[in-house]
PDB file of C-alpha atoms in Angstrom:
ATOM      1  CA  UNK A   1      -2.342  -2.337   4.918  1.00 36.00           C
ATOM      2  CA  UNK A   2      -3.176   0.920   3.147  1.00 38.00           C
ATOM      3  CA  UNK A   3      -5.565   0.847   0.244  1.00 41.00           C
ATOM      4  CA  UNK A   4      -3.788   0.073  -3.005  1.00 44.00           C
ATOM      5  CA  UNK A   5      -4.244   2.431  -5.996  1.00 40.00           C
ATOM      6  CA  UNK A   6      -6.300   0.841  -8.744  1.00 39.00           C
ATOM      7  CA  UNK A   7      -4.269   2.172 -11.673  1.00 41.00           C
ATOM      8  CA  UNK A   8      -1.103   0.186 -11.070  1.00 43.00           C
ATOM      9  CA  UNK A   9      -2.231  -3.235 -12.292  1.00 41.00           C
ATOM     10  CA  UNK A  10      -1.147  -4.307 -15.758  1.00 43.00           C
ATOM     11  CA  UNK A  11      -2.619  -6.997 -17.941  1.00 42.00           C
ATOM     12  CA  UNK A  12       0.579  -7.587 -19.887  1.00 46.00           C
ATOM     13  CA  UNK A  13       2.044 -11.085 -19.688  1.00 44.00           C
ATOM     14  CA  UNK A  14       5.726 -11.929 -19.318  1.00 45.00           C
ATOM     15  CA  UNK A  15       5.816 -12.897 -22.987  1.00 45.00           C
ATOM     16  CA  UNK A  16       4.765  -9.414 -24.090  1.00 42.00           C
ATOM     17  CA  UNK A  17       7.749  -7.523 -22.721  1.00 42.00           C
ATOM     18  CA  UNK A  18       8.573  -6.168 -26.184  1.00 44.00           C
ATOM     19  CA  UNK A  19       5.266  -4.248 -26.315  1.00 49.00           C
ATOM     20  CA  UNK A  20       6.045  -0.593 -25.653  1.00 74.00           C
ATOM     21  CA  UNK A  21       3.012   0.049 -23.382  1.00 90.00           C
ATOM     22  CA  UNK A  22       4.380  -2.616 -21.015  1.00 89.00           C
ATOM     23  CA  UNK A  23       7.886  -1.109 -21.052  1.00 92.00           C
ATOM     24  CA  UNK A  24       6.532   2.392 -20.582  1.00 91.00           C
ATOM     25  CA  UNK A  25       4.266   1.177 -17.806  1.00 91.00           C
ATOM     26  CA  UNK A  26       7.176  -0.248 -15.805  1.00 93.00           C
ATOM     27  CA  UNK A  27       9.268   2.878 -16.418  1.00 94.00           C
ATOM     28  CA  UNK A  28       6.364   4.978 -15.158  1.00 92.00           C
ATOM     29  CA  UNK A  29       5.959   2.844 -12.035  1.00 93.00           C
ATOM     30  CA  UNK A  30       9.678   3.167 -11.283  1.00 95.00           C
ATOM     31  CA  UNK A  31       9.076   6.882 -10.687  1.00 94.00           C
ATOM     32  CA  UNK A  32       7.157   5.863  -7.551  1.00 95.00           C
ATOM     33  CA  UNK A  33       9.766   3.313  -6.401  1.00 96.00           C
ATOM     34  CA  UNK A  34      12.713   3.670  -4.065  1.00 97.00           C
ATOM     35  CA  UNK A  35      15.324   1.123  -2.994  1.00 97.00           C
ATOM     36  CA  UNK A  36      16.629   1.089   0.563  1.00 95.00           C
ATOM     37  CA  UNK A  37      19.740  -0.789   1.687  1.00 92.00           C
ATOM     38  CA  UNK A  38      18.884  -2.299   5.077  1.00 89.00           C
ATOM     39  CA  UNK A  39      21.034  -4.155   7.572  1.00 78.00           C
ATOM     40  CA  UNK A  40      19.600  -3.187  10.941  1.00 75.00           C
ATOM     41  CA  UNK A  41      16.840  -1.278  12.650  1.00 83.00           C
ATOM     42  CA  UNK A  42      13.081  -1.331  12.306  1.00 89.00           C
ATOM     43  CA  UNK A  43      13.124  -1.322   8.502  1.00 91.00           C
ATOM     44  CA  UNK A  44      15.195  -4.524   8.521  1.00 94.00           C
ATOM     45  CA  UNK A  45      12.740  -6.082  10.980  1.00 95.00           C
ATOM     46  CA  UNK A  46       9.932  -5.168   8.576  1.00 96.00           C
ATOM     47  CA  UNK A  47      11.801  -7.032   5.830  1.00 97.00           C
ATOM     48  CA  UNK A  48      12.177 -10.119   8.040  1.00 96.00           C
ATOM     49  CA  UNK A  49       8.446 -10.084   8.762  1.00 97.00           C
ATOM     50  CA  UNK A  50       7.637  -9.635   5.066  1.00 97.00           C
ATOM     51  CA  UNK A  51       9.799 -12.659   4.217  1.00 97.00           C
ATOM     52  CA  UNK A  52       7.926 -14.755   6.751  1.00 96.00           C
ATOM     53  CA  UNK A  53       4.481 -13.644   5.622  1.00 96.00           C
ATOM     54  CA  UNK A  54       5.284 -14.173   1.950  1.00 95.00           C
ATOM     55  CA  UNK A  55       6.850 -17.623   2.407  1.00 94.00           C
ATOM     56  CA  UNK A  56       4.058 -18.934   4.626  1.00 95.00           C
ATOM     57  CA  UNK A  57       1.339 -17.647   2.302  1.00 93.00           C
ATOM     58  CA  UNK A  58       3.050 -19.190  -0.728  1.00 90.00           C
ATOM     59  CA  UNK A  59       3.526 -22.557   0.989  1.00 90.00           C
ATOM     60  CA  UNK A  60       7.325 -22.362   1.054  1.00 91.00           C
ATOM     61  CA  UNK A  61       7.657 -22.642   4.834  1.00 92.00           C
ATOM     62  CA  UNK A  62       5.607 -23.663   7.845  1.00 92.00           C
ATOM     63  CA  UNK A  63       4.382 -21.081  10.380  1.00 94.00           C
ATOM     64  CA  UNK A  64       6.545 -20.506  13.437  1.00 91.00           C
ATOM     65  CA  UNK A  65       6.410 -18.459  16.602  1.00 93.00           C
ATOM     66  CA  UNK A  66       9.072 -15.950  15.522  1.00 92.00           C
ATOM     67  CA  UNK A  67       6.995 -14.740  12.536  1.00 95.00           C
ATOM     68  CA  UNK A  68      10.186 -13.435  10.943  1.00 96.00           C
ATOM     69  CA  UNK A  69      12.871 -14.843   8.656  1.00 95.00           C
ATOM     70  CA  UNK A  70      16.544 -14.004   9.125  1.00 94.00           C
ATOM     71  CA  UNK A  71      19.671 -16.127   8.811  1.00 94.00           C
ATOM     72  CA  UNK A  72      23.454 -16.080   9.029  1.00 94.00           C
ATOM     73  CA  UNK A  73      23.794 -14.877   5.447  1.00 96.00           C
ATOM     74  CA  UNK A  74      22.197 -11.501   6.232  1.00 96.00           C
ATOM     75  CA  UNK A  75      25.288 -10.437   8.157  1.00 94.00           C
ATOM     76  CA  UNK A  76      28.041 -11.525   5.779  1.00 96.00           C
ATOM     77  CA  UNK A  77      30.354  -8.785   4.473  1.00 95.00           C
ATOM     78  CA  UNK A  78      29.310  -9.559   0.894  1.00 97.00           C
ATOM     79  CA  UNK A  79      25.580  -9.306   1.690  1.00 97.00           C
ATOM     80  CA  UNK A  80      23.251  -6.541   0.479  1.00 96.00           C
ATOM     81  CA  UNK A  81      19.676  -6.556   1.802  1.00 97.00           C
ATOM     82  CA  UNK A  82      17.192  -4.257   0.084  1.00 97.00           C
ATOM     83  CA  UNK A  83      13.659  -3.149   0.715  1.00 97.00           C
ATOM     84  CA  UNK A  84      11.636  -2.012  -2.293  1.00 97.00           C
ATOM     85  CA  UNK A  85       9.156   0.734  -1.489  1.00 97.00           C
ATOM     86  CA  UNK A  86       6.246   1.921  -3.630  1.00 95.00           C
ATOM     87  CA  UNK A  87       4.863   5.328  -2.633  1.00 93.00           C
ATOM     88  CA  UNK A  88       6.644   4.875   0.699  1.00 93.00           C
ATOM     89  CA  UNK A  89       5.229   1.389   1.420  1.00 95.00           C
ATOM     90  CA  UNK A  90       7.381  -1.723   1.670  1.00 96.00           C
ATOM     91  CA  UNK A  91       6.167  -4.008  -1.125  1.00 97.00           C
ATOM     92  CA  UNK A  92       9.047  -6.442  -1.667  1.00 97.00           C
ATOM     93  CA  UNK A  93      12.581  -7.326  -0.651  1.00 98.00           C
ATOM     94  CA  UNK A  94      15.658  -8.925  -2.173  1.00 98.00           C
ATOM     95  CA  UNK A  95      19.041  -9.953  -0.796  1.00 98.00           C
ATOM     96  CA  UNK A  96      22.150 -10.127  -2.959  1.00 98.00           C
ATOM     97  CA  UNK A  97      25.597 -11.631  -2.369  1.00 98.00           C
ATOM     98  CA  UNK A  98      28.678 -10.958  -4.463  1.00 98.00           C
ATOM     99  CA  UNK A  99      30.621 -14.212  -4.391  1.00 98.00           C
ATOM    100  CA  UNK A 100      34.300 -14.620  -5.275  1.00 98.00           C
ATOM    101  CA  UNK A 101      37.472 -16.182  -3.866  1.00 97.00           C
ATOM    102  CA  UNK A 102      37.691 -13.539  -1.132  1.00 97.00           C
ATOM    103  CA  UNK A 103      34.035 -13.909  -0.134  1.00 98.00           C
ATOM    104  CA  UNK A 104      32.943 -17.407  -1.181  1.00 98.00           C
ATOM    105  CA  UNK A 105      29.924 -17.769   1.107  1.00 98.00           C
ATOM    106  CA  UNK A 106      26.316 -17.209   0.095  1.00 98.00           C
ATOM    107  CA  UNK A 107      23.076 -19.202   0.270  1.00 96.00           C
ATOM    108  CA  UNK A 108      23.676 -20.900  -3.080  1.00 97.00           C
ATOM    109  CA  UNK A 109      27.309 -21.759  -2.392  1.00 97.00           C
ATOM    110  CA  UNK A 110      26.201 -23.250   0.919  1.00 96.00           C
ATOM    111  CA  UNK A 111      23.423 -25.397  -0.551  1.00 96.00           C
ATOM    112  CA  UNK A 112      25.182 -26.202  -3.834  1.00 97.00           C
ATOM    113  CA  UNK A 113      28.763 -26.094  -2.561  1.00 97.00           C
ATOM    114  CA  UNK A 114      29.780 -29.319  -4.273  1.00 96.00           C
ATOM    115  CA  UNK A 115      29.106 -27.737  -7.659  1.00 97.00           C
ATOM    116  CA  UNK A 116      30.033 -24.108  -6.981  1.00 98.00           C
ATOM    117  CA  UNK A 117      33.074 -24.116  -4.687  1.00 98.00           C
ATOM    118  CA  UNK A 118      35.418 -25.669  -7.291  1.00 98.00           C
ATOM    119  CA  UNK A 119      34.262 -23.046  -9.785  1.00 98.00           C
ATOM    120  CA  UNK A 120      35.018 -20.245  -7.330  1.00 98.00           C
ATOM    121  CA  UNK A 121      38.469 -21.719  -6.744  1.00 98.00           C
ATOM    122  CA  UNK A 122      39.048 -21.671 -10.501  1.00 98.00           C
ATOM    123  CA  UNK A 123      38.296 -17.933 -10.656  1.00 97.00           C
ATOM    124  CA  UNK A 124      34.580 -17.697 -11.376  1.00 98.00           C
ATOM    125  CA  UNK A 125      32.457 -15.181  -9.495  1.00 98.00           C
ATOM    126  CA  UNK A 126      28.713 -14.881  -8.945  1.00 98.00           C
ATOM    127  CA  UNK A 127      25.915 -12.553  -8.019  1.00 98.00           C
ATOM    128  CA  UNK A 128      23.566 -14.630  -5.884  1.00 98.00           C
ATOM    129  CA  UNK A 129      20.057 -13.175  -5.352  1.00 97.00           C
ATOM    130  CA  UNK A 130      18.043 -14.719  -2.525  1.00 96.00           C
ATOM    131  CA  UNK A 131      15.222 -14.042  -0.069  1.00 95.00           C
ATOM    132  CA  UNK A 132      13.005 -12.547  -2.766  1.00 96.00           C
ATOM    133  CA  UNK A 133       9.718 -11.895  -0.982  1.00 96.00           C
ATOM    134  CA  UNK A 134       6.737  -9.766  -1.936  1.00 95.00           C
ATOM    135  CA  UNK A 135       3.659  -8.508  -0.169  1.00 94.00           C
ATOM    136  CA  UNK A 136       0.998 -10.818  -1.601  1.00 87.00           C
ATOM    137  CA  UNK A 137      -1.672  -8.103  -1.676  1.00 86.00           C
ATOM    138  CA  UNK A 138       0.551  -5.657  -3.494  1.00 83.00           C
ATOM    139  CA  UNK A 139       1.889  -8.226  -5.928  1.00 76.00           C
ATOM    140  CA  UNK A 140      -1.672  -8.752  -7.136  1.00 75.00           C
ATOM    141  CA  UNK A 141      -1.944  -5.074  -8.038  1.00 75.00           C
ATOM    142  CA  UNK A 142       1.661  -4.437  -9.020  1.00 80.00           C
ATOM    143  CA  UNK A 143       1.917  -7.190 -11.622  1.00 85.00           C
ATOM    144  CA  UNK A 144       5.344  -5.918 -12.615  1.00 92.00           C
ATOM    145  CA  UNK A 145       6.743  -6.208  -9.084  1.00 94.00           C
ATOM    146  CA  UNK A 146       9.100  -9.122  -9.998  1.00 94.00           C
ATOM    147  CA  UNK A 147      10.742  -6.930 -12.660  1.00 96.00           C
ATOM    148  CA  UNK A 148      11.021  -3.943 -10.328  1.00 96.00           C
ATOM    149  CA  UNK A 149      12.537  -6.116  -7.588  1.00 97.00           C
ATOM    150  CA  UNK A 150      14.890  -8.214  -9.736  1.00 97.00           C
ATOM    151  CA  UNK A 151      16.137  -5.058 -11.431  1.00 98.00           C
ATOM    152  CA  UNK A 152      18.495  -4.951  -8.428  1.00 98.00           C
ATOM    153  CA  UNK A 153      20.090  -8.230  -9.529  1.00 98.00           C
ATOM    154  CA  UNK A 154      20.697  -6.817 -13.009  1.00 98.00           C
ATOM    155  CA  UNK A 155      22.303  -3.705 -11.531  1.00 98.00           C
ATOM    156  CA  UNK A 156      24.483  -5.863  -9.282  1.00 98.00           C
ATOM    157  CA  UNK A 157      25.704  -7.783 -12.329  1.00 98.00           C
ATOM    158  CA  UNK A 158      26.542  -4.519 -14.079  1.00 97.00           C
ATOM    159  CA  UNK A 159      28.408  -3.260 -11.007  1.00 98.00           C
ATOM    160  CA  UNK A 160      30.332  -6.381  -9.995  1.00 98.00           C
ATOM    161  CA  UNK A 161      30.736  -7.959 -13.463  1.00 98.00           C
ATOM    162  CA  UNK A 162      30.467 -11.576 -12.259  1.00 98.00           C
ATOM    163  CA  UNK A 163      30.805 -14.656 -14.410  1.00 98.00           C
ATOM    164  CA  UNK A 164      27.246 -15.812 -13.683  1.00 98.00           C
ATOM    165  CA  UNK A 165      24.095 -14.628 -12.002  1.00 98.00           C
ATOM    166  CA  UNK A 166      22.698 -17.487  -9.916  1.00 98.00           C
ATOM    167  CA  UNK A 167      19.097 -18.191  -8.959  1.00 95.00           C
ATOM    168  CA  UNK A 168      17.870 -20.832  -6.496  1.00 94.00           C
ATOM    169  CA  UNK A 169      14.137 -21.133  -7.162  1.00 92.00           C
ATOM    170  CA  UNK A 170      11.116 -23.388  -6.876  1.00 89.00           C
ATOM    171  CA  UNK A 171      10.435 -25.411  -9.985  1.00 89.00           C
ATOM    172  CA  UNK A 172       7.294 -23.459 -10.872  1.00 87.00           C
ATOM    173  CA  UNK A 173       9.246 -20.174 -10.847  1.00 89.00           C
ATOM    174  CA  UNK A 174      12.032 -21.407 -13.123  1.00 93.00           C
ATOM    175  CA  UNK A 175      10.249 -20.577 -16.391  1.00 94.00           C
ATOM    176  CA  UNK A 176      10.297 -16.857 -15.516  1.00 95.00           C
ATOM    177  CA  UNK A 177      14.084 -16.880 -15.152  1.00 96.00           C
ATOM    178  CA  UNK A 178      14.532 -18.899 -18.333  1.00 95.00           C
ATOM    179  CA  UNK A 179      12.473 -16.387 -20.302  1.00 95.00           C
ATOM    180  CA  UNK A 180      13.746 -13.163 -18.810  1.00 95.00           C
ATOM    181  CA  UNK A 181      17.400 -13.943 -18.025  1.00 96.00           C
ATOM    182  CA  UNK A 182      17.931 -16.979 -20.289  1.00 96.00           C
ATOM    183  CA  UNK A 183      18.970 -18.928 -17.208  1.00 97.00           C
ATOM    184  CA  UNK A 184      19.849 -22.607 -17.471  1.00 96.00           C
ATOM    185  CA  UNK A 185      19.693 -25.291 -14.787  1.00 96.00           C
ATOM    186  CA  UNK A 186      23.070 -25.779 -13.120  1.00 96.00           C
ATOM    187  CA  UNK A 187      22.357 -28.398 -10.425  1.00 94.00           C
ATOM    188  CA  UNK A 188      19.760 -30.889  -9.311  1.00 90.00           C
ATOM    189  CA  UNK A 189      17.179 -29.680  -6.733  1.00 94.00           C
ATOM    190  CA  UNK A 190      18.212 -29.571  -3.095  1.00 93.00           C
ATOM    191  CA  UNK A 191      16.654 -28.862   0.264  1.00 89.00           C
ATOM    192  CA  UNK A 192      17.011 -25.203   1.207  1.00 87.00           C
ATOM    193  CA  UNK A 193      17.369 -24.379   4.941  1.00 83.00           C
ATOM    194  CA  UNK A 194      14.080 -23.244   6.435  1.00 85.00           C
ATOM    195  CA  UNK A 195      11.980 -24.077   3.366  1.00 89.00           C
ATOM    196  CA  UNK A 196       9.699 -27.064   2.881  1.00 91.00           C
ATOM    197  CA  UNK A 197      10.055 -27.181  -0.902  1.00 89.00           C
ATOM    198  CA  UNK A 198      13.203 -28.113  -2.863  1.00 92.00           C
ATOM    199  CA  UNK A 199      14.983 -25.448  -4.891  1.00 93.00           C
ATOM    200  CA  UNK A 200      16.647 -25.712  -8.289  1.00 95.00           C
ATOM    201  CA  UNK A 201      19.864 -23.854  -9.095  1.00 97.00           C
ATOM    202  CA  UNK A 202      19.776 -21.827 -12.303  1.00 97.00           C
ATOM    203  CA  UNK A 203      22.495 -19.645 -13.770  1.00 98.00           C
ATOM    204  CA  UNK A 204      22.758 -16.991 -16.460  1.00 98.00           C
ATOM    205  CA  UNK A 205      26.150 -16.280 -18.021  1.00 98.00           C
ATOM    206  CA  UNK A 206      26.523 -12.527 -17.761  1.00 98.00           C
ATOM    207  CA  UNK A 207      28.832 -12.031 -20.749  1.00 97.00           C
ATOM    208  CA  UNK A 208      26.314 -13.773 -23.005  1.00 96.00           C
ATOM    209  CA  UNK A 209      22.985 -12.653 -21.582  1.00 96.00           C
ATOM    210  CA  UNK A 210      23.116  -9.504 -19.481  1.00 96.00           C
ATOM    211  CA  UNK A 211      23.315  -6.835 -22.177  1.00 96.00           C
ATOM    212  CA  UNK A 212      20.680  -8.638 -24.224  1.00 95.00           C
ATOM    213  CA  UNK A 213      18.384  -8.742 -21.200  1.00 96.00           C
ATOM    214  CA  UNK A 214      18.834  -5.007 -20.620  1.00 96.00           C
ATOM    215  CA  UNK A 215      18.112  -4.197 -24.252  1.00 94.00           C
ATOM    216  CA  UNK A 216      14.936  -6.302 -24.237  1.00 94.00           C
ATOM    217  CA  UNK A 217      13.786  -4.710 -20.976  1.00 95.00           C
ATOM    218  CA  UNK A 218      14.950  -1.063 -20.963  1.00 95.00           C
ATOM    219  CA  UNK A 219      13.725  -0.550 -17.384  1.00 96.00           C
ATOM    220  CA  UNK A 220      16.801  -2.609 -16.391  1.00 97.00           C
ATOM    221  CA  UNK A 221      19.017   0.270 -17.559  1.00 96.00           C
ATOM    222  CA  UNK A 222      20.758   2.310 -14.871  1.00 97.00           C
ATOM    223  CA  UNK A 223      23.379   4.977 -14.358  1.00 96.00           C
ATOM    224  CA  UNK A 224      26.787   4.414 -12.794  1.00 95.00           C
ATOM    225  CA  UNK A 225      25.722   6.730  -9.984  1.00 95.00           C
ATOM    226  CA  UNK A 226      22.712   4.562  -9.077  1.00 96.00           C
ATOM    227  CA  UNK A 227      24.803   1.387  -9.105  1.00 96.00           C
ATOM    228  CA  UNK A 228      27.494   3.012  -6.976  1.00 95.00           C
ATOM    229  CA  UNK A 229      24.966   4.199  -4.386  1.00 95.00           C
ATOM    230  CA  UNK A 230      23.461   0.707  -4.213  1.00 96.00           C
ATOM    231  CA  UNK A 231      26.629  -1.357  -3.936  1.00 96.00           C
ATOM    232  CA  UNK A 232      29.696   0.741  -3.057  1.00 94.00           C
ATOM    233  CA  UNK A 233      30.607   0.422   0.615  1.00 85.00           C
ATOM    234  CA  UNK A 234      30.962   3.854   2.287  1.00 80.00           C
ATOM    235  CA  UNK A 235      34.473   4.910   3.211  1.00 75.00           C
ATOM    236  CA  UNK A 236      35.336   5.550   6.839  1.00 67.00           C
ATOM    237  CA  UNK A 237      33.203   8.351   8.229  1.00 62.00           C
ATOM    238  CA  UNK A 238      30.846   8.452   5.242  1.00 69.00           C
ATOM    239  CA  UNK A 239      27.168   7.655   5.529  1.00 68.00           C
ATOM    240  CA  UNK A 240      25.401   5.320   3.117  1.00 70.00           C
ATOM    241  CA  UNK A 241      22.524   6.902   1.175  1.00 76.00           C
ATOM    242  CA  UNK A 242      19.220   6.360   2.944  1.00 80.00           C
ATOM    243  CA  UNK A 243      17.265   5.793  -0.247  1.00 91.00           C
ATOM    244  CA  UNK A 244      18.150   5.267  -3.915  1.00 94.00           C
ATOM    245  CA  UNK A 245      15.847   6.247  -6.762  1.00 95.00           C
ATOM    246  CA  UNK A 246      15.813   4.222 -10.014  1.00 95.00           C
ATOM    247  CA  UNK A 247      17.490   5.948 -12.957  1.00 94.00           C
ATOM    248  CA  UNK A 248      16.278   3.828 -15.887  1.00 93.00           C
ATOM    249  CA  UNK A 249      14.710   6.851 -17.607  1.00 84.00           C
ATOM    250  CA  UNK A 250      17.886   8.904 -17.357  1.00 78.00           C
ATOM    251  CA  UNK A 251      20.665   6.466 -18.213  1.00 65.00           C
ATOM    252  CA  UNK A 252      21.207   7.866 -21.761  1.00 56.00           C
ATOM    253  CA  UNK A 253      21.654  11.399 -20.460  1.00 57.00           C
ATOM    254  CA  UNK A 254      24.194  10.226 -17.867  1.00 48.00           C
ATOM    255  CA  UNK A 255      26.081   7.846 -20.177  1.00 48.00           C
TER     256      UNK A 255
END
């Protein structure tokens, strides 16, 4: 692990997101961030190892010989796996699924199928973030890493326009999602495959909460171009962009 710069820590709490130094601090950090869409190769293997390390250190799973976490949901056609890099170093990862009648499978619809499958059949759609994992050393210095990582979920909601954004989380993480995304509990806790702690299903209704969330946290803003590069599937013969830079500072100019 390379030495972490000392200037990137912030003392702001989650309740002080309206304070402009906090907002400006996250916007400044985004200038050193890049998102990479990963589905194979060494970078994807790095993500699988980061998942394992993060989950074992946080007590979410027991050690195993593979020392990597991957599952059947990584390879679904509605799956988007991202690595978040700070100054070229992998610091966190997030996987997203866009769930609808055509593509109804995702981690949450598998675990909470009794509640969610009838809603999909009735026409609802979801963005389902999962496999959020962070380098524990970097998360201590980059206190805003959850915002930088979950910004991808906000952009996915803007791009796909789902009915709800889902979140399957440990109980002690739920307060963050209630505060930031105004999420509400949607199902009783269940056992999540591969984890040793139960997860709760939370949901945020996008039509009610998404624009308000973006206005409260301007670093969640983005341009259409950034969202397209993150989530549009390349046409035949086209190559996907290797890296995508956040555009929160430039969204007004591109609007």
